[in-house]
CSV table of C-alpha atoms and ligand atoms in Angstrom, one decimal:
chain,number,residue,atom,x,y,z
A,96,UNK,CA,-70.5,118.9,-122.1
A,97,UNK,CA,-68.7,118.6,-118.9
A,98,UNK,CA,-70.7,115.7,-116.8
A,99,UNK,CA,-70.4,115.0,-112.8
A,100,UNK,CA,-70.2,111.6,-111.2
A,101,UNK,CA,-71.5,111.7,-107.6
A,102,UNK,CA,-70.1,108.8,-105.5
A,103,UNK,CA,-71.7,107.2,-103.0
A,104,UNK,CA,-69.0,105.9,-101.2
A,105,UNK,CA,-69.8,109.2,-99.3
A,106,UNK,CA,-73.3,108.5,-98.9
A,107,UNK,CA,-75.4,107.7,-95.6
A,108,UNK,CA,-76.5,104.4,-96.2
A,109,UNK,CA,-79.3,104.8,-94.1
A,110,UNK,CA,-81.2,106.7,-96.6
A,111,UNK,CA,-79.0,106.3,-99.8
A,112,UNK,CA,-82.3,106.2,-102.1
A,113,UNK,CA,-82.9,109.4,-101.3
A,114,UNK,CA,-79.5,110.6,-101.3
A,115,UNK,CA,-79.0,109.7,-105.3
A,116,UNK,CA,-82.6,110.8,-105.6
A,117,UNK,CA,-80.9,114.2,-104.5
A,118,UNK,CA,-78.2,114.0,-106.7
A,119,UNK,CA,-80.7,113.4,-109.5
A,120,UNK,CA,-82.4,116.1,-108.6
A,121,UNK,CA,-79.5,118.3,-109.1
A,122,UNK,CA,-78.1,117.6,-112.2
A,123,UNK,CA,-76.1,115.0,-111.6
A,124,UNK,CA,-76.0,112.5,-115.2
A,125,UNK,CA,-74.0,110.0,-113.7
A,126,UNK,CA,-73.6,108.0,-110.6
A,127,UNK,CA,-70.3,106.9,-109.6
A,128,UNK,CA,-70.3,103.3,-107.8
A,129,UNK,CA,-66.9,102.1,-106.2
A,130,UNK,CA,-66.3,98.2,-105.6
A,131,UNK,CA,-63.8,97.6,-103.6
A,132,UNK,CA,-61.8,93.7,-103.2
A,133,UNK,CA,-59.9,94.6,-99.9
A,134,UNK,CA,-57.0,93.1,-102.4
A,135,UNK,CA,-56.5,95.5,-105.5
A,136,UNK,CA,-57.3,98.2,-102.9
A,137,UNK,CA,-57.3,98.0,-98.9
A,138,UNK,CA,-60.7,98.2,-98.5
A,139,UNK,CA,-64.1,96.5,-99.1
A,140,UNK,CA,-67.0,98.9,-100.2
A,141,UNK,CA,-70.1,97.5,-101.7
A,142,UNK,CA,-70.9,95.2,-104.6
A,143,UNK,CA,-73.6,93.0,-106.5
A,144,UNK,CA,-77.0,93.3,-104.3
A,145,UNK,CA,-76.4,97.1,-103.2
A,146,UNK,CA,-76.0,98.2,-107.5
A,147,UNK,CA,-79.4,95.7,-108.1
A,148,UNK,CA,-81.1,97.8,-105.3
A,149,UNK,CA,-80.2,100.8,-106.1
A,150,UNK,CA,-80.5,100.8,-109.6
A,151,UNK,CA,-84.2,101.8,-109.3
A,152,UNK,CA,-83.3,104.6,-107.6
A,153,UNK,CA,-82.7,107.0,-110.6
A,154,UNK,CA,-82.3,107.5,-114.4
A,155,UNK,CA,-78.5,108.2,-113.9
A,156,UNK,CA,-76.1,106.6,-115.8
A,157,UNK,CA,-74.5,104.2,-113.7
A,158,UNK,CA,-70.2,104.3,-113.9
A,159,UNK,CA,-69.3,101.5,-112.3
A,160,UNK,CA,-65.5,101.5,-111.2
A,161,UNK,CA,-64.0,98.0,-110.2
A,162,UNK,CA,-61.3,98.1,-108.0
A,163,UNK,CA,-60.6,94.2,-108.2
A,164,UNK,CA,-58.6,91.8,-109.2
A,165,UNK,CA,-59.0,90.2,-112.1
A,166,UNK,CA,-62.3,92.1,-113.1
A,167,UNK,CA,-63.4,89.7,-116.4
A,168,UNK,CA,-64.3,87.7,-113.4
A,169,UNK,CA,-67.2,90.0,-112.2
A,170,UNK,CA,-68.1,92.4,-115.4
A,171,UNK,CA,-71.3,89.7,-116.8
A,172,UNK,CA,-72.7,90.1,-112.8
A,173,UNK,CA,-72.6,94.3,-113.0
A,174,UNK,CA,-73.8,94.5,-116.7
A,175,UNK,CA,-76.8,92.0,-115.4
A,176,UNK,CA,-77.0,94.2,-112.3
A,177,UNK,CA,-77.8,97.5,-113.8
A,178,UNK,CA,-74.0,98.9,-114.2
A,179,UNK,CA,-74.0,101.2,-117.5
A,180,UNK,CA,-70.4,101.9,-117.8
A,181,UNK,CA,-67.9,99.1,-116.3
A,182,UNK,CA,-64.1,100.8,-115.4
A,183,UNK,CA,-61.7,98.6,-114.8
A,184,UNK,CA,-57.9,99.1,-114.0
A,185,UNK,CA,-55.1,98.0,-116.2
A,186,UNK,CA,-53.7,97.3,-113.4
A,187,UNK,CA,-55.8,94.7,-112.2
A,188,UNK,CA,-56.1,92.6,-115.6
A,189,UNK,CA,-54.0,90.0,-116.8
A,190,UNK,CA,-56.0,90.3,-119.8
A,191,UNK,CA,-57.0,93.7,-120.7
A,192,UNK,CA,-58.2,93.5,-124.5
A,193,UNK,CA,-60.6,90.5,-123.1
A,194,UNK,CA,-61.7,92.7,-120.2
A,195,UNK,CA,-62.6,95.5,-122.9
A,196,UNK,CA,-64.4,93.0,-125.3
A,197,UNK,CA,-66.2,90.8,-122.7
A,198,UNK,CA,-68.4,94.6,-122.0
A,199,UNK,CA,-68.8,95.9,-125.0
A,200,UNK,CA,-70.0,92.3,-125.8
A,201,UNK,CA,-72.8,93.2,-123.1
A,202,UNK,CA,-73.6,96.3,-124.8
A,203,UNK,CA,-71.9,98.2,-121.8
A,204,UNK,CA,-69.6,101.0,-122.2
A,205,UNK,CA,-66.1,100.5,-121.4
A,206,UNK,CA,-64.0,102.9,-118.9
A,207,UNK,CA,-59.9,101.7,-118.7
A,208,UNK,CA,-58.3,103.6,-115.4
A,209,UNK,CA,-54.9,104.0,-114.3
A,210,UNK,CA,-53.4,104.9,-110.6
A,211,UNK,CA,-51.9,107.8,-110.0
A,212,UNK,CA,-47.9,106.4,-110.5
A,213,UNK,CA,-48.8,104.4,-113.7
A,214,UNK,CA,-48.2,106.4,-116.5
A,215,UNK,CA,-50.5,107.5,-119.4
A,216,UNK,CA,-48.1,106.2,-121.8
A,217,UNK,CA,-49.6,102.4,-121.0
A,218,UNK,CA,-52.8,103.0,-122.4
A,219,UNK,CA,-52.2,104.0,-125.7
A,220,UNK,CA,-52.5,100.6,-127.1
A,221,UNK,CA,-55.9,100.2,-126.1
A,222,UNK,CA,-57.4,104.0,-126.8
A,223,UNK,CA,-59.2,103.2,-129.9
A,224,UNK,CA,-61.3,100.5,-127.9
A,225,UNK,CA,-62.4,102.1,-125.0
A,226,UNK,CA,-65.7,104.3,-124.6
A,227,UNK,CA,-63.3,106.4,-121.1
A,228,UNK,CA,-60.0,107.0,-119.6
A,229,UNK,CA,-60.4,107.5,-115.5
A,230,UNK,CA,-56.9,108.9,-114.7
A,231,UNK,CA,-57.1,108.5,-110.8
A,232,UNK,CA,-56.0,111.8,-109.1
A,233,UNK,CA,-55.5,109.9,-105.3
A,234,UNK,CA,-54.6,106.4,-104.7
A,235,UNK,CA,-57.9,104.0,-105.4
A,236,UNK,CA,-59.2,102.8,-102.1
A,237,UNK,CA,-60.4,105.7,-99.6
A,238,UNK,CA,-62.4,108.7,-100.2
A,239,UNK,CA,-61.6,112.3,-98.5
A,240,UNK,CA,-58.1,111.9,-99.7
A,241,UNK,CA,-56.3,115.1,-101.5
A,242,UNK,CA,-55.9,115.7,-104.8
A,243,UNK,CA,-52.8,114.8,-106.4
A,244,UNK,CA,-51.1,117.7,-108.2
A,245,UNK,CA,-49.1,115.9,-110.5
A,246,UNK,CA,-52.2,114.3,-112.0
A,247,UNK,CA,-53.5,117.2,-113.5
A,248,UNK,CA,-50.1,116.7,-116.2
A,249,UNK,CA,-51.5,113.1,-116.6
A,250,UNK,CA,-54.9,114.8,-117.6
A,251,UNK,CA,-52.8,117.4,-120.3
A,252,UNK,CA,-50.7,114.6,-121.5
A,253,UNK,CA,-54.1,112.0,-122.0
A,254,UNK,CA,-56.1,114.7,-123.8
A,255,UNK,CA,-53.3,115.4,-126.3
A,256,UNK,CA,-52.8,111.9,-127.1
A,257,UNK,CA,-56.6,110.9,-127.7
A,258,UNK,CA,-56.8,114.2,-129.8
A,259,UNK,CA,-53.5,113.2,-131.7
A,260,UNK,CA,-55.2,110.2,-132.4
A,261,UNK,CA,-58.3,112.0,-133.6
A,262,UNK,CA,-60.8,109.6,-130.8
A,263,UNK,CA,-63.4,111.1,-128.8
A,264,UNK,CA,-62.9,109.4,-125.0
A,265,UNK,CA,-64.4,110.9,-122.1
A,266,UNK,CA,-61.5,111.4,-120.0
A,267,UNK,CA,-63.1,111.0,-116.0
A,268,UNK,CA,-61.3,111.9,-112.8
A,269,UNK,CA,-61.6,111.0,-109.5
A,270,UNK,CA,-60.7,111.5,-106.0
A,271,UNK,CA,-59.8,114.8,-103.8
A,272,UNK,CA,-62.5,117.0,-105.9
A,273,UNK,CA,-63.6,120.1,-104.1
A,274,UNK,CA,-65.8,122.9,-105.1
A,275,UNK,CA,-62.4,124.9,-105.1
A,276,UNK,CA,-60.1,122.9,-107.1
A,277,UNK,CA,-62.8,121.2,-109.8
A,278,UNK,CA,-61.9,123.7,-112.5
A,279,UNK,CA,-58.1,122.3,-112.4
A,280,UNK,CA,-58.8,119.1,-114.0
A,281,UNK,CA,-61.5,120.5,-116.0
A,282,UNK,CA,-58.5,122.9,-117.7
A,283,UNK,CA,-56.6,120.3,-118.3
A,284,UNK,CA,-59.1,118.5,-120.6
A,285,UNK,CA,-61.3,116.2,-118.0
A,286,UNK,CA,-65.3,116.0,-118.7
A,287,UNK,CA,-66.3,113.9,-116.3
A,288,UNK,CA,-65.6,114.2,-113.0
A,289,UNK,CA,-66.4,112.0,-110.0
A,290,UNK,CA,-66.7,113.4,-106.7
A,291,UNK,CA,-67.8,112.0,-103.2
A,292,UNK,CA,-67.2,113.8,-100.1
A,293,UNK,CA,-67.8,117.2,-101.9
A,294,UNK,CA,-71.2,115.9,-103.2
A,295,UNK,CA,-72.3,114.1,-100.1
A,296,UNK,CA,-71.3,117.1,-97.4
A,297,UNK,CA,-73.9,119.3,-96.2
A,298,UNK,CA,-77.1,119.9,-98.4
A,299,UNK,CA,-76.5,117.5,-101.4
A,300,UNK,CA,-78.6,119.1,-104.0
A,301,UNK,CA,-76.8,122.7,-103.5
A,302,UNK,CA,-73.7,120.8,-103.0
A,303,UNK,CA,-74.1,119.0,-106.3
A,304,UNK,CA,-76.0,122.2,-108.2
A,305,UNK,CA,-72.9,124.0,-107.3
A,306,UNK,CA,-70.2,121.6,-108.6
A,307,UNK,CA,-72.6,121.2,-111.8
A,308,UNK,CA,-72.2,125.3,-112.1
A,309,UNK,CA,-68.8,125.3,-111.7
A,310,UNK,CA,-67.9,122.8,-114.1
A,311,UNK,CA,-70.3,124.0,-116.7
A,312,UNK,CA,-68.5,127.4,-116.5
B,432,LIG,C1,-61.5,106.2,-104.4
B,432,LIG,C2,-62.8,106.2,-105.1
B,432,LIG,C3,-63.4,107.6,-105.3
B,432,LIG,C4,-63.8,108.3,-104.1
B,432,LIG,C5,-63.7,109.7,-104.3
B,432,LIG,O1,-60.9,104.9,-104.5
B,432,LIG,O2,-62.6,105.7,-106.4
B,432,LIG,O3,-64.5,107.5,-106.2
B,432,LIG,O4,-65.0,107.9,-103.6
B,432,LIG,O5,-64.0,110.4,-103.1
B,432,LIG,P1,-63.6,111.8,-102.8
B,432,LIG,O6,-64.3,112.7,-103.8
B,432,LIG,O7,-64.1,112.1,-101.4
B,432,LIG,O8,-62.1,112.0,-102.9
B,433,LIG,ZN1,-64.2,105.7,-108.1
C-alpha cells in the first residue's frame, strides 16, 4: 500500500491544527514533520514544542525527518515528543549504527535518508537495520523546489537492492512532488511519498484526496 506524507512545512501556521485535521480527513496515514538546524541545511523550521503541540492533533503517524547535525543528540527529545518514525541523514551522523539503535531502543521506527548527490551504494551496510530509506529528490532545506530527475534512478537502483536482499523497507521520497509527476517515483518502486506544497495549495482535503488517488492507482 502506497502511503502519503503531507508536510507541513507548507502549512499556515495560523491554523495548522486544522490544516493536519484536513489532511486526516483525507486519507493522509502519515504526517511528515521537517526539522531544520540552519547548519546541516540553510534553514531553521520548527522543532521540540511545535511536534508536543501538535501531536494531539491527529492519529497520523508522525515521520519525523531531522535535518541536523549530529541527530543522536536530539532523537530521546522527538521519541518523548510524540515523533513515530525518526529519519535521520547519513550525512549528518558521525555514528550511524548508534543513531539507528538509540530509536529502535525507544521503540521508534527508524528512517536512514540520503541527499540527492550521495549515492545509494552508502546505505547498503545498514539496510537490514532500518524500518525506511528517504532518497531525497531536491536538496534538504526548502520546500517548492523541483523534482530532481535523476533521483528517480536512485529510487530503481534502492528497490532492487532491498529486494536482492530479500528486506521489506519502505522506500519514502520527498521534495518537488506534484499531482502530475507523483506516479514517477511511485514506478520506480517508492511507497511513501512526502509532499508539501502540493498538499497545502488550494483546498487541502481535495488536494490530498487527489494525490491519495493517484498514488493508489
Ligand atoms: C525539504 C523537506 C521537504 C519539503 C517538501 O527539505 O524535507 O519535506 O517540505 O516540500 P515540497 O513538496 O513542496 O517540495
Ligand atoms: Zn522532509
Amino acid at each position: 500500500m502506497n502511503i502519503l506524507a503531507p508536510s507541513i512545512l507548507s502549512a499556515d501556521f495560523t491554523i495548522l491544527g486544522q490544516q493536519i485535521k484536513a489532511t486526516e480527513k483525507a486519507g493522509a496515514g502519515y504526517l511528515h514533520f521537517d526539522v531544520m538546524d540552519g547548519i546541516f541545511v540553510p534553514s531553521i523550521s520548527f522543532g521540540l514544542p511545535v511536534l508536543k503541540s501538535i501531536r494531539k492533533a491527529s492519529n497520523q503517524v508522525y515521520d519525523v525527518h531531522l535535518m541536523i547535525e549530529e541527530p543522536i543528540r536530539y532523537v530521546e527529545n522527538f521519541a518523548e515528543s510524540g515523533a513515530d518514525i525518526i529519519t535521520f541523514h547519513i550525512e549528518a551522523a558521525s555514528d550511524v549504527r548508534e543513531v539507528i539503535d538509540k530509536i529502535h531502543s525507544l521503540g521508534k521506527k527508524v528512517g536512514l535518508a540520503i541527499k540527492p548527490k550521495t549515492p545509494v551504494e552508502v546505505v547498503r551496510p545498514y539496510l537490514e537495520h532500518i524500518d525506511m530509506l528517504l532518497i531525497m529528490t531536491v536538496e534538504p532545506g526548502f520546500g517548492g523546489q523541483k523534482y530532481i530527475d535523476y533521483c528517480t534512478d536512485k529510487i530503481k537502483e534502492a528497490r532492487e537492492l532491498i529486494d536482492e536482499a530479500g528486506l521489506s523497507i519502505d522506500i519514502e521520497i520527498d521534495g518537488g512532488v506534484t499531482y502530475d509527476n507523483v506516479r514517477v517515483p511511485i514506478e520506480a518502486g517508492a511507497n511513501v511519498i512526502v509532499a508539501g506544497s502540493a498538499c497545502f495549495t488550494g483546498d487541502i482535503e481535495s488536494s490530498v484526496k487527489a494525490l491519495i488517488e493517484k498514488i493508489s492507482q
